[in-house]
Amino acid sequence: MHWPTIISDLKAAGLSQSQVAEKCGVAQATISDLEGRQPAYDLGAKLVALHAESCGPKQQQAAA
């Protein structure tokens, strides 16, 4: 997964970093830090699920 793309897609779908963080159960700073790091498995799984829920099929393919 390319985490910055997933975060960017979620932002384009109208979610702020704070909203993404709240839905994933982490702090906003954790989402901000993903620009250069790999998330823990459970956070990664939550982000993938949120991306699938919030973004269309085109963005899902681009994030892969």
PDB file of C-alpha atoms in Angstrom:
ATOM      1  CA  MET A   1       0.000   0.000   0.000  1.00  0.00           C
ATOM      2  CA  HIS A   2       1.059   3.544  -0.656  1.00  0.00           C
ATOM      3  CA  TRP A   3      -0.131   5.234   2.524  1.00  0.00           C
ATOM      4  CA  PRO A   4       0.294   8.856   1.382  1.00  0.00           C
ATOM      5  CA  THR A   5      -1.986   8.075  -1.591  1.00  0.00           C
ATOM      6  CA  ILE A   6      -4.602   6.518   0.670  1.00  0.00           C
ATOM      7  CA  ILE A   7      -4.525   9.549   2.979  1.00  0.00           C
ATOM      8  CA  SER A   8      -4.695  11.882  -0.029  1.00  0.00           C
ATOM      9  CA  ASP A   9      -7.677   9.963  -1.466  1.00  0.00           C
ATOM     10  CA  LEU A  10      -9.485  10.143   1.870  1.00  0.00           C
ATOM     11  CA  LYS A  11      -8.865  13.883   2.037  1.00  0.00           C
ATOM     12  CA  ALA A  12     -10.158  14.239  -1.541  1.00  0.00           C
ATOM     13  CA  ALA A  13     -13.280  12.322  -0.436  1.00  0.00           C
ATOM     14  CA  GLY A  14     -13.889  15.113   2.078  1.00  0.00           C
ATOM     15  CA  LEU A  15     -12.323  13.687   5.242  1.00  0.00           C
ATOM     16  CA  SER A  16      -9.857  15.712   7.282  1.00  0.00           C
ATOM     17  CA  GLN A  17      -6.844  14.106   8.945  1.00  0.00           C
ATOM     18  CA  SER A  18      -8.676  14.528  12.244  1.00  0.00           C
ATOM     19  CA  GLN A  19     -11.729  12.685  10.901  1.00  0.00           C
ATOM     20  CA  VAL A  20      -9.575   9.876   9.496  1.00  0.00           C
ATOM     21  CA  ALA A  21      -7.789   9.615  12.837  1.00  0.00           C
ATOM     22  CA  GLU A  22     -11.062   9.524  14.781  1.00  0.00           C
ATOM     23  CA  LYS A  23     -12.509   6.794  12.540  1.00  0.00           C
ATOM     24  CA  CYS A  24      -9.303   4.753  12.957  1.00  0.00           C
ATOM     25  CA  GLY A  25      -9.019   5.334  16.701  1.00  0.00           C
ATOM     26  CA  VAL A  26      -5.667   7.146  16.634  1.00  0.00           C
ATOM     27  CA  ALA A  27      -4.386  10.692  17.102  1.00  0.00           C
ATOM     28  CA  GLN A  28      -4.325  13.126  14.178  1.00  0.00           C
ATOM     29  CA  ALA A  29      -0.533  13.291  14.493  1.00  0.00           C
ATOM     30  CA  THR A  30      -0.359   9.549  13.771  1.00  0.00           C
ATOM     31  CA  ILE A  31      -2.141  10.071  10.451  1.00  0.00           C
ATOM     32  CA  SER A  32       0.116  13.025   9.662  1.00  0.00           C
ATOM     33  CA  ASP A  33       3.201  10.898  10.352  1.00  0.00           C
ATOM     34  CA  LEU A  34       2.186   8.291   7.742  1.00  0.00           C
ATOM     35  CA  GLU A  35       3.647  10.409   4.960  1.00  0.00           C
ATOM     36  CA  GLY A  36       6.999   8.707   5.473  1.00  0.00           C
ATOM     37  CA  ARG A  37       6.317   5.615   7.581  1.00  0.00           C
ATOM     38  CA  GLN A  38       4.489   2.304   7.578  1.00  0.00           C
ATOM     39  CA  PRO A  39       1.570   2.067  10.002  1.00  0.00           C
ATOM     40  CA  ALA A  40       1.064  -0.757  12.465  1.00  0.00           C
ATOM     41  CA  TYR A  41      -0.954  -3.619  10.973  1.00  0.00           C
ATOM     42  CA  ASP A  42      -4.266  -2.745  12.681  1.00  0.00           C
ATOM     43  CA  LEU A  43      -4.068   0.909  11.668  1.00  0.00           C
ATOM     44  CA  GLY A  44      -3.191  -0.119   8.107  1.00  0.00           C
ATOM     45  CA  ALA A  45      -6.206  -2.449   8.009  1.00  0.00           C
ATOM     46  CA  LYS A  46      -8.485   0.323   9.307  1.00  0.00           C
ATOM     47  CA  LEU A  47      -7.145   2.768   6.726  1.00  0.00           C
ATOM     48  CA  VAL A  48      -7.687   0.266   3.902  1.00  0.00           C
ATOM     49  CA  ALA A  49     -11.257  -0.368   5.098  1.00  0.00           C
ATOM     50  CA  LEU A  50     -11.973   3.364   5.436  1.00  0.00           C
ATOM     51  CA  HIS A  51     -10.514   3.962   1.968  1.00  0.00           C
ATOM     52  CA  ALA A  52     -12.764   1.253   0.502  1.00  0.00           C
ATOM     53  CA  GLU A  53     -15.785   2.779   2.250  1.00  0.00           C
ATOM     54  CA  SER A  54     -15.033   6.422   1.419  1.00  0.00           C
ATOM     55  CA  CYS A  55     -13.450   6.351  -2.027  1.00  0.00           C
ATOM     56  CA  GLY A  56     -14.657   5.011  -5.354  1.00  0.00           C
ATOM     57  CA  PRO A  57     -13.160   1.999  -7.170  1.00  0.00           C
ATOM     58  CA  LYS A  58     -10.826   4.225  -9.211  1.00  0.00           C
ATOM     59  CA  GLN A  59      -9.054   5.500  -6.089  1.00  0.00           C
ATOM     60  CA  GLN A  60      -8.863   1.990  -4.639  1.00  0.00           C
ATOM     61  CA  GLN A  61      -6.955   0.780  -7.695  1.00  0.00           C
ATOM     62  CA  ALA A  62      -4.619   3.801  -7.611  1.00  0.00           C
ATOM     63  CA  ALA A  63      -3.735   3.179  -3.946  1.00  0.00           C
ATOM     64  CA  ALA A  64      -2.762  -0.451  -4.530  1.00  0.00           C
TER      65      ALA A  64
END
